[in-house]
Coordinates of C-alpha atoms and ligand atoms in Angstrom, one line a residue:
A1 CA 11.9 15.4 36.4
S2 CA 9.2 18.1 36.9
G3 CA 10.5 21.6 37.1
E4 CA 13.6 20.8 35.0
H5 CA 15.0 23.2 32.4
V6 CA 16.2 21.7 29.2
P7 CA 17.7 23.3 26.1
V8 CA 15.7 21.2 23.6
L9 CA 12.6 19.0 24.1
V10 CA 11.5 16.7 21.3
I11 CA 7.9 15.5 21.3
G12 CA 7.9 12.0 19.9
T13 CA 10.5 9.4 18.9
G14 CA 9.6 8.5 15.3
Y15 CA 11.6 9.4 12.2
G16 CA 11.5 13.2 12.5
G17 CA 12.2 13.2 16.2
S18 CA 15.1 10.8 16.0
V19 CA 16.8 12.7 13.2
A20 CA 16.5 16.0 15.3
A21 CA 17.8 14.3 18.4
L22 CA 20.8 12.8 16.8
R23 CA 21.9 15.9 14.8
L24 CA 21.4 18.3 17.7
A25 CA 23.3 16.0 20.1
Q26 CA 26.1 15.7 17.6
A27 CA 26.2 19.5 17.5
G28 CA 26.7 19.5 21.3
V29 CA 23.1 20.2 22.4
D30 CA 21.5 18.2 25.2
V31 CA 18.1 16.8 24.1
H32 CA 15.2 15.4 26.0
M33 CA 12.7 13.2 24.1
I34 CA 9.2 12.6 25.3
E35 CA 7.4 9.5 24.1
M36 CA 3.8 8.5 25.0
G37 CA 4.4 4.8 24.1
M38 CA 6.5 2.2 25.9
A39 CA 10.3 1.7 25.6
W40 CA 10.0 -1.8 24.0
D41 CA 13.3 -2.9 25.3
T42 CA 12.2 -5.7 27.7
P43 CA 11.1 -9.2 26.8
G44 CA 7.7 -10.4 28.1
S45 CA 7.0 -13.8 29.8
D46 CA 7.4 -15.6 26.4
G47 CA 11.0 -14.3 26.1
K48 CA 10.0 -11.9 23.3
I49 CA 9.7 -8.1 23.2
F50 CA 7.0 -8.1 20.5
C51 CA 4.1 -10.5 19.8
S52 CA 3.3 -11.9 16.4
T53 CA 0.4 -11.1 14.1
L54 CA -0.6 -14.8 14.4
N55 CA -1.2 -14.5 18.1
P56 CA -1.9 -10.9 19.2
D57 CA -1.9 -10.3 23.0
Q58 CA -2.0 -7.2 25.2
R59 CA 1.2 -5.9 23.5
S60 CA -0.5 -5.6 20.2
Y61 CA -2.9 -2.5 20.5
W62 CA -2.8 0.9 22.2
L63 CA -5.5 0.9 24.9
R64 CA -8.0 -1.4 23.3
T65 CA -9.9 -4.4 24.7
K66 CA -10.3 -6.0 21.2
T67 CA -7.8 -6.1 18.3
K68 CA -8.6 -3.9 15.3
Q69 CA -6.7 -5.8 12.6
P70 CA -6.4 -3.9 9.3
L71 CA -7.5 -7.1 7.5
N72 CA -10.4 -7.7 9.8
Y73 CA -12.1 -10.6 8.0
F74 CA -11.0 -13.9 6.5
L75 CA -13.3 -16.1 4.4
G76 CA -16.0 -13.7 5.3
F77 CA -15.6 -14.2 9.1
P78 CA -14.5 -11.4 11.5
I79 CA -11.1 -12.4 13.1
D80 CA -10.7 -9.7 15.8
R81 CA -10.2 -11.0 19.3
D82 CA -10.4 -9.8 22.9
I83 CA -7.1 -8.6 24.5
P84 CA -6.3 -7.0 27.9
R85 CA -6.2 -3.2 27.8
Y86 CA -2.6 -2.1 27.7
T87 CA -0.3 0.5 26.2
G88 CA 0.4 -1.7 23.2
I89 CA 2.4 -0.9 20.2
L90 CA -0.1 -0.2 17.4
D91 CA -2.7 2.5 17.7
A92 CA -5.8 2.2 15.5
E93 CA -7.0 5.8 16.0
E94 CA -10.5 6.3 14.8
F95 CA -11.8 9.5 13.2
S96 CA -15.2 9.8 11.7
G97 CA -14.4 8.5 8.2
I98 CA -11.0 6.8 8.6
T99 CA -9.0 4.6 11.0
V100 CA -5.3 5.9 11.1
Y101 CA -2.8 3.3 12.2
Q102 CA 0.3 4.5 14.0
G103 CA 3.2 3.1 16.0
R104 CA 3.4 3.8 19.8
G105 CA 6.7 3.5 21.5
V106 CA 10.3 4.5 21.3
G107 CA 10.9 4.4 17.6
G108 CA 7.4 5.5 16.5
G109 CA 6.1 4.1 13.2
S110 CA 9.5 2.2 12.7
L111 CA 8.4 -0.3 15.3
V112 CA 5.3 -1.5 13.3
N113 CA 5.9 -0.6 9.7
G114 CA 6.8 -2.8 6.8
G115 CA 10.3 -1.2 6.4
M116 CA 9.8 -0.3 2.8
A117 CA 12.2 2.4 2.3
V118 CA 11.4 4.1 -1.0
T119 CA 12.8 7.3 -2.4
P120 CA 10.3 9.0 -4.7
K121 CA 11.1 9.2 -8.4
R122 CA 12.8 12.6 -9.0
E123 CA 10.2 13.5 -11.6
N124 CA 7.5 13.3 -9.0
F125 CA 9.3 15.3 -6.3
S126 CA 7.7 18.7 -7.1
F127 CA 4.4 17.1 -6.5
V128 CA 5.6 15.7 -3.1
L129 CA 7.3 18.8 -1.7
P130 CA 6.8 21.8 -4.0
S131 CA 8.7 24.3 -1.9
V132 CA 11.9 22.2 -1.6
N133 CA 14.8 22.3 -4.0
P134 CA 15.1 18.8 -5.5
D135 CA 18.8 19.1 -6.1
E136 CA 19.7 19.4 -2.5
M137 CA 17.4 16.5 -1.6
Y138 CA 18.6 14.0 -4.2
D139 CA 22.3 15.1 -3.9
T140 CA 22.5 15.3 -0.1
Y141 CA 19.5 14.5 2.1
Y142 CA 18.0 11.4 0.4
P143 CA 21.4 9.7 0.4
R144 CA 22.0 10.8 4.0
A145 CA 18.6 9.4 5.1
N146 CA 19.1 6.1 3.3
A147 CA 22.5 5.6 4.9
G148 CA 21.2 6.6 8.4
L149 CA 18.3 4.2 8.1
G150 CA 20.4 1.3 6.8
V151 CA 18.4 0.8 3.6
G152 CA 19.2 -2.2 1.5
L153 CA 17.9 -4.3 -1.4
I154 CA 17.0 -8.0 -1.6
D155 CA 19.6 -10.3 -3.3
S156 CA 17.8 -10.8 -6.7
A157 CA 19.3 -14.3 -7.2
W158 CA 18.3 -15.5 -3.8
F159 CA 14.8 -14.0 -4.4
E160 CA 14.2 -16.5 -7.2
S161 CA 14.5 -19.5 -4.9
A162 CA 13.1 -18.3 -1.6
S163 CA 9.8 -20.0 -0.9
A164 CA 8.8 -17.1 1.4
Y165 CA 8.7 -14.8 -1.7
Q166 CA 6.6 -17.0 -3.9
Y167 CA 3.9 -14.4 -3.5
S168 CA 6.1 -11.7 -4.9
R169 CA 7.1 -13.9 -7.9
V170 CA 3.4 -14.5 -8.6
G171 CA 2.9 -10.7 -8.3
R172 CA 5.7 -10.2 -10.8
K173 CA 4.3 -12.7 -13.3
H174 CA 0.8 -11.2 -13.2
A175 CA 2.1 -7.6 -13.5
G176 CA 4.4 -8.5 -16.4
R177 CA 1.7 -10.4 -18.4
S178 CA -0.5 -7.2 -18.2
G179 CA 2.4 -5.0 -19.2
F180 CA 3.0 -3.2 -15.9
P181 CA 6.5 -2.4 -14.7
W182 CA 7.3 -4.4 -11.6
G183 CA 10.4 -3.8 -9.5
F184 CA 12.2 -4.5 -6.2
V185 CA 11.6 -2.1 -3.4
P186 CA 14.4 -1.3 -0.9
N187 CA 13.8 -2.1 2.8
V188 CA 15.5 -1.6 6.2
Y189 CA 15.2 -5.4 7.0
D190 CA 18.6 -7.1 7.4
W191 CA 18.5 -9.3 4.2
N192 CA 21.2 -11.6 5.5
Y193 CA 19.1 -12.3 8.5
M194 CA 16.2 -13.0 6.1
K195 CA 18.3 -15.6 4.2
Q196 CA 19.1 -17.3 7.5
E197 CA 15.5 -17.4 8.5
Q198 CA 14.6 -19.0 5.2
A199 CA 17.5 -21.5 5.6
G200 CA 16.4 -22.4 9.1
T201 CA 19.6 -21.3 10.7
A202 CA 18.2 -18.2 12.7
T203 CA 15.1 -17.7 14.8
K204 CA 12.3 -16.7 12.5
S205 CA 10.9 -13.2 12.6
A206 CA 9.6 -12.0 9.2
L207 CA 9.0 -15.6 8.5
A208 CA 7.0 -16.0 11.8
G209 CA 4.4 -13.4 11.1
E210 CA 6.1 -10.6 13.0
I211 CA 5.4 -7.1 11.6
L212 CA 2.4 -5.1 12.7
Y213 CA 3.0 -5.6 16.4
G214 CA 6.8 -5.3 16.2
N215 CA 9.7 -7.4 14.8
N216 CA 12.0 -9.2 17.2
Y217 CA 15.1 -9.8 15.1
G218 CA 15.8 -8.7 11.5
K219 CA 14.2 -5.3 11.1
K220 CA 16.4 -2.2 11.6
S221 CA 13.9 0.0 13.4
L222 CA 15.0 3.4 14.6
Q223 CA 15.9 1.8 17.9
K224 CA 18.8 0.1 16.1
T225 CA 19.8 3.1 13.9
Y226 CA 19.2 6.8 14.6
I227 CA 18.1 6.3 18.3
A228 CA 21.0 4.0 19.1
Q229 CA 23.4 6.6 17.6
A230 CA 21.7 9.4 19.4
K231 CA 21.9 7.6 22.8
A232 CA 25.6 6.9 22.2
T233 CA 26.4 10.6 22.2
G234 CA 25.5 10.7 25.9
R235 CA 23.4 13.8 25.3
V236 CA 20.0 12.3 24.6
T237 CA 17.6 11.1 27.3
I238 CA 14.2 9.5 26.5
S239 CA 11.1 9.4 28.7
P240 CA 8.7 6.7 27.6
L241 CA 5.1 6.6 28.8
H242 CA 5.1 10.3 29.0
R243 CA 2.6 12.3 26.9
V244 CA 2.9 16.0 26.1
T245 CA -0.4 17.9 26.6
S246 CA 0.6 21.5 26.3
V247 CA 3.4 23.8 25.1
A248 CA 2.9 27.4 26.3
P249 CA 5.2 30.5 26.1
A250 CA 7.0 31.0 29.4
S251 CA 7.1 34.5 31.0
G252 CA 10.9 34.5 31.1
G253 CA 11.4 33.1 27.6
G254 CA 11.2 29.6 26.3
Y255 CA 8.3 27.3 26.6
T256 CA 6.5 25.5 29.5
V257 CA 5.7 21.9 28.4
S258 CA 3.1 20.1 30.3
I259 CA 3.5 16.3 30.4
D260 CA 1.3 13.4 31.7
Q261 CA 3.1 10.3 32.9
L262 CA 1.1 7.2 32.1
N263 CA 0.9 3.7 33.5
T264 CA 0.4 0.7 31.2
N265 CA -3.4 1.0 31.7
G266 CA -3.2 4.4 30.1
D267 CA -4.0 6.2 33.4
V268 CA -2.3 9.5 34.3
T269 CA -0.1 8.8 37.3
T270 CA 1.8 12.1 37.5
V271 CA 1.6 15.6 35.9
K272 CA 4.9 17.3 35.2
T273 CA 6.0 20.6 33.7
V274 CA 9.4 21.2 32.1
L275 CA 10.9 24.5 30.8
A276 CA 12.4 24.2 27.4
D277 CA 14.3 26.7 25.3
R278 CA 13.2 25.1 22.1
V279 CA 10.5 22.5 21.3
F280 CA 10.4 20.2 18.3
F281 CA 6.9 18.8 17.4
A282 CA 7.7 15.2 16.1
A283 CA 4.5 13.5 17.3
G284 CA 3.6 12.3 13.8
S285 CA 1.1 13.9 11.4
V286 CA -1.8 13.1 13.7
G287 CA -0.1 13.8 17.0
T288 CA 1.5 17.1 16.0
S289 CA -1.7 18.3 14.2
K290 CA -3.8 17.5 17.2
L291 CA -1.5 19.3 19.6
L292 CA -1.1 22.4 17.4
V293 CA -4.9 22.7 16.6
K294 CA -5.8 22.4 20.2
L295 CA -3.1 24.9 21.4
K296 CA -4.2 27.5 18.8
A297 CA -7.9 27.1 19.3
T298 CA -7.7 27.2 23.1
G299 CA -5.6 30.4 23.1
V300 CA -2.4 28.9 24.3
L301 CA -0.5 29.6 21.0
P302 CA -2.9 32.1 19.4
L303 CA -0.3 33.4 16.9
L304 CA -0.1 30.1 15.0
N305 CA -1.4 30.8 11.5
D306 CA -4.6 29.6 9.8
E307 CA -2.7 26.8 7.9
I308 CA -2.5 24.8 11.2
G309 CA -4.6 21.5 10.8
K310 CA -4.9 21.8 7.0
G311 CA -3.6 19.8 4.1
W312 CA -4.0 16.3 5.6
G313 CA -4.0 13.3 3.3
D314 CA -4.0 9.5 3.5
N315 CA -1.1 9.0 0.9
G316 CA -3.9 7.5 -1.2
N317 CA -3.8 4.2 0.6
V318 CA -6.3 1.5 -0.5
M319 CA -6.0 -2.3 -0.1
C320 CA -7.3 -5.2 -2.1
G321 CA -6.8 -8.9 -2.7
R322 CA -7.2 -11.0 -5.9
A323 CA -8.2 -14.6 -6.0
N324 CA -5.7 -16.7 -8.0
W325 CA -6.3 -19.9 -9.9
L326 CA -5.3 -23.1 -8.1
W327 CA -2.2 -23.4 -10.2
D328 CA -1.0 -20.0 -8.9
P329 CA -0.4 -20.7 -5.2
T330 CA 1.2 -17.8 -3.3
G331 CA 2.7 -20.0 -0.6
S332 CA 1.8 -21.0 2.9
L333 CA 5.1 -19.4 4.2
Q334 CA 5.2 -15.7 3.4
S335 CA 7.7 -13.1 4.6
T336 CA 5.9 -10.2 6.3
I337 CA 8.5 -7.9 4.7
P338 CA 7.4 -6.8 1.2
C339 CA 10.1 -6.6 -1.4
S340 CA 8.4 -5.5 -4.6
G341 CA 5.9 -3.2 -6.2
I342 CA 4.0 -2.4 -9.4
D343 CA 4.4 1.1 -10.8
N344 CA 1.5 2.6 -12.7
W345 CA 1.9 6.1 -11.2
T346 CA 2.4 8.1 -14.3
A347 CA -0.3 6.4 -16.4
G348 CA -2.9 5.6 -13.7
G349 CA -1.9 7.3 -10.5
A350 CA -1.1 4.1 -8.5
F351 CA 1.9 2.4 -7.0
A352 CA 1.0 -1.0 -5.6
E353 CA 3.1 -2.9 -3.1
V354 CA 2.9 -6.7 -3.6
A355 CA 2.0 -7.4 0.0
P356 CA 2.0 -10.6 2.0
L357 CA -1.0 -12.4 3.5
P358 CA 1.0 -14.2 6.2
V359 CA -1.7 -16.4 7.7
G360 CA 0.3 -19.6 7.7
I361 CA -1.8 -21.5 5.1
E362 CA -2.1 -21.4 1.3
T363 CA -4.8 -18.8 0.4
F364 CA -4.4 -18.6 -3.4
A365 CA -4.7 -14.8 -2.8
S366 CA -2.6 -12.0 -4.0
F367 CA -2.7 -9.0 -1.7
Y368 CA -1.8 -5.4 -2.4
L369 CA -1.4 -2.1 -0.6
S370 CA -1.7 0.7 -3.2
I371 CA -0.4 4.2 -2.8
T372 CA -2.5 6.4 -5.1
K373 CA -2.6 10.0 -6.2
N374 CA -6.0 10.6 -4.5
P375 CA -6.3 14.4 -4.5
N376 CA -8.6 14.7 -1.5
R377 CA -7.3 16.6 1.6
A378 CA -8.9 16.8 5.0
Q379 CA -8.6 19.3 7.9
F380 CA -8.3 18.9 11.7
S381 CA -10.4 21.1 13.9
W382 CA -11.0 21.7 17.6
N383 CA -14.3 20.4 18.9
A384 CA -15.0 22.5 22.1
A385 CA -18.0 20.3 23.0
T386 CA -16.0 17.1 23.2
G387 CA -12.6 18.6 24.0
K388 CA -11.1 16.7 21.2
V389 CA -9.7 17.3 17.7
D390 CA -11.8 16.1 14.8
L391 CA -10.7 15.2 11.3
N392 CA -13.3 15.8 8.5
W393 CA -12.2 13.0 6.2
Q394 CA -15.1 11.0 4.6
T395 CA -14.9 7.3 3.6
A396 CA -16.3 8.3 0.2
W397 CA -13.2 10.4 -0.4
K398 CA -11.2 7.1 -1.0
Q399 CA -13.1 6.6 -4.4
P400 CA -10.5 8.4 -6.5
G401 CA -7.8 6.2 -5.0
I402 CA -9.9 3.0 -5.7
D403 CA -10.4 4.1 -9.3
M404 CA -6.6 4.6 -9.6
A405 CA -5.8 1.2 -8.1
K406 CA -8.3 -0.4 -10.5
T407 CA -6.2 0.8 -13.4
I408 CA -3.8 -1.9 -12.3
F409 CA -6.0 -4.7 -10.9
D410 CA -9.0 -4.6 -13.3
K411 CA -6.5 -5.1 -16.1
I412 CA -4.7 -7.9 -14.3
N413 CA -8.0 -9.6 -13.5
A414 CA -9.1 -9.4 -17.1
K415 CA -5.9 -10.8 -18.4
E416 CA -5.7 -13.6 -15.9
G417 CA -9.4 -14.4 -15.9
T418 CA -9.5 -13.8 -12.1
I419 CA -11.6 -11.8 -9.7
Y420 CA -11.2 -9.7 -6.6
R421 CA -11.3 -11.3 -3.2
T422 CA -14.5 -10.2 -1.4
D423 CA -13.9 -11.8 2.0
L424 CA -11.0 -9.8 3.5
F425 CA -12.6 -6.6 4.7
G426 CA -16.1 -7.7 5.4
V427 CA -18.8 -9.8 3.7
Y428 CA -18.7 -9.2 0.0
K429 CA -16.4 -6.1 0.3
I430 CA -13.6 -5.7 -2.2
W431 CA -11.8 -2.6 -1.1
G432 CA -10.0 -1.8 2.2
D433 CA -11.0 1.8 2.1
H434 CA -11.5 2.4 5.8
L435 CA -7.9 3.1 6.8
T436 CA -4.5 4.6 6.2
Y437 CA -1.0 3.5 7.3
H438 CA 0.5 6.8 5.9
P439 CA -1.0 9.9 7.5
L440 CA 0.7 13.0 6.2
G441 CA 0.2 16.8 6.6
G442 CA -1.6 19.0 9.1
A443 CA 1.3 21.5 9.6
V444 CA 2.5 21.8 6.0
L445 CA 5.9 23.1 5.2
N446 CA 6.1 26.6 3.9
K447 CA 2.4 27.1 4.9
A448 CA 1.9 26.4 8.7
T449 CA 5.7 26.8 9.0
D450 CA 8.4 28.5 7.1
N451 CA 10.4 26.5 4.5
Y452 CA 12.4 24.7 7.3
G453 CA 9.7 23.9 9.8
R454 CA 9.8 27.0 12.0
L455 CA 6.3 27.6 13.3
A456 CA 4.9 31.0 12.4
G457 CA 4.6 33.4 15.4
Y458 CA 6.8 31.4 17.9
P459 CA 10.6 31.5 17.7
G460 CA 12.0 28.2 19.1
L461 CA 9.0 26.1 18.1
Y462 CA 9.6 23.7 15.2
V463 CA 7.7 20.9 13.3
I464 CA 9.9 18.1 12.1
D465 CA 7.7 15.1 11.1
G466 CA 5.2 13.8 8.6
S467 CA 2.8 16.6 9.3
L468 CA 5.1 18.9 7.1
I469 CA 4.3 16.9 4.0
P470 CA 1.2 17.9 2.1
G471 CA -0.7 14.6 2.1
N472 CA 1.1 12.4 -0.4
T473 CA 4.7 11.2 -1.2
S474 CA 3.9 9.0 -4.3
V475 CA 5.6 6.1 -2.5
N476 CA 5.9 4.9 1.1
P477 CA 6.7 8.0 3.2
F478 CA 9.4 7.4 5.8
V479 CA 12.5 8.0 3.7
T480 CA 11.0 11.3 2.6
I481 CA 10.1 12.2 6.2
T482 CA 13.7 11.3 7.3
A483 CA 15.4 13.2 4.4
L484 CA 13.3 16.3 5.0
A485 CA 14.1 16.2 8.7
E486 CA 17.9 15.9 7.8
R487 CA 17.5 19.0 5.6
N488 CA 15.6 21.1 8.0
I489 CA 17.7 20.3 11.1
E490 CA 20.9 21.1 9.3
K491 CA 19.6 24.6 8.5
I492 CA 18.2 25.1 12.0
I493 CA 21.5 24.0 13.7
A494 CA 23.5 26.4 11.3
T495 CA 21.3 29.4 11.8
D496 CA 19.2 29.2 15.0
L497 CA 21.5 27.8 17.7
Ligands
FAD501 P1 5.8 8.7 14.0 O1 6.8 7.7 13.5 O2 4.4 8.3 13.9 O3 6.3 9.0 15.4 C1 5.6 9.9 16.3 C2 5.8 9.5 17.7 O4 5.3 10.4 18.6 C3 5.1 8.2 18.1 O5 6.0 7.3 18.7 C4 4.0 8.6 19.1 O6 3.7 7.6 20.0 C5 4.6 9.8 19.7 N1 3.6 10.8 20.1 C6 2.4 11.2 19.5 N2 1.8 12.1 20.3 C7 2.6 12.3 21.4 C8 2.5 13.2 22.5 N3 1.4 14.1 22.6 N4 3.4 13.1 23.5 C9 4.5 12.3 23.4 N5 4.6 11.4 22.3 C10 3.7 11.5 21.3 N6 6.2 3.9 5.8 C11 7.1 3.5 4.9 O7 7.8 4.4 4.3 N7 7.3 2.2 4.5 C12 6.5 1.2 5.0 O8 6.7 0.0 4.7 C13 5.5 1.6 6.0 N8 4.6 0.6 6.5 C14 3.7 1.0 7.5 C15 3.0 0.0 8.1 C16 2.1 0.3 9.2 C17 1.3 -0.7 9.8 C18 2.1 1.7 9.6 C19 1.2 2.0 10.8 C20 2.8 2.6 9.0 C21 3.7 2.3 7.9 N9 4.5 3.3 7.3 C22 5.4 2.9 6.4 C23 4.4 4.7 7.7 C24 5.5 5.2 8.6 O9 5.7 4.4 9.7 C25 5.1 6.7 9.0 O10 5.0 7.5 7.9 C26 6.2 7.3 9.9 O11 6.4 6.5 11.1 C27 5.9 8.7 10.3 O12 7.0 9.2 11.0 P2 6.9 10.5 11.9 O13 8.2 10.9 12.3 O14 6.1 11.6 11.2 O15 6.0 10.0 13.2

């Protein structure tokens, strides 16, 4: 309620925010979480909370009147469709040179992501987080994060027979014939549920095209893990459809947090202020960076240092498809949950997920999301004329990532006598180079903050999400975001409270 005084306010309910809330609550601290998206706990008129990628409705996108599907063409035809404007689950946030996809709702990115739960190889860790001691991460915090998230591995024997993973087996065959290491990738999906879907004994979810707009059954999103545990302490309250707009030092100590309450049209219905002793920025790389850049530039938090807004990267994301021969079908039934990847990081700077193309028909296509070692970094800055925060990323900055992905797929195409698909991202366009699923950085650890996420200049203000990571994790990011949050909150609880 407006005028309330809370010990801790957390902005955002993704990985960083959920870890902070759970651990603080377990330490006996009352926590209030503010989330701009919806609660996603109530079924719609079709009996389901989330809609499928095969039939996107108003629940699919954050305040858009037309879908903005990451794969926006098929057979050269645009496939986006009109939808009612609504506070839907997936935000396709457009900056000048890149569209950044993010989850909106209680659970953040865990609501919309592929669930791939990958711990970076230890030899790559100093590249990922150079100021963090790898021993403590690999001995304590990565294991803690994997346990908290419920990470598991596909049953390798079952994998061989599951028709929904034909596309992964084709991916393995092609990787192997070109000499690339291929391996299973852990996931937070309930693999027993997946088996039941394939056997026809449970309601289909991953096998019914559910992923980008939420998953109704098998995926262990944060709602089922960290957030459920946090709520069970009785110390955590969550306000969905509330967006933080400002955090300002209060005269008597602590911080005055300004919050807009939204309706499902995205209109502001009420403006509230809350006094908080401590505030955790966990609004995601983009959300946290936008808030901090604005608050520094407009003189609300002038003591923030010059690293604010810097070091942003796209985790080197690029997408592509390959056209297979007719004797290499990838299957008309494809699980939306990827389970394998091709690792050419050391030699070529690319780690490629073997991704599904779950359109319900045989496509003879292999599809991949590559994470590459693209060195380009962008910066957020305040635009006083528009009153918005800009990001100076340019589409051409994807080229190093494309070149790295090509170290895998040019070779596979040469070996197999196949070609790239040119119909998935436009008319005669091979590379999905217009987007990222993995925004990272903007308030980098040990630069914009100290080595535990404490913001320079303001005791009691912390960053605890993907914005701490300097642009790349060498694999999918959420396990690292979670593990870093576990590390930082343990230190903060021990020394600051
Ligand atoms: P987020 O999870 O983004 O949470 C931030 C939350 O803050 C959001 O709920 C947001 O609505 C809220 N918020 C923002 N601003 C405000 C504000 N001003 N006031 C109140 N609330 C606010 N990663 C993997 O590791 N594996 C995968 O398989 C994978 N697949 C992905 C697929 C897709 C389609 C997408 C979009 C992402 C995927 N990711 C994947 C990335 C992963 O989901 C993100 O890296 C992760 O969610 C980031 O965690 P976070 O805690 O930094 O922030």
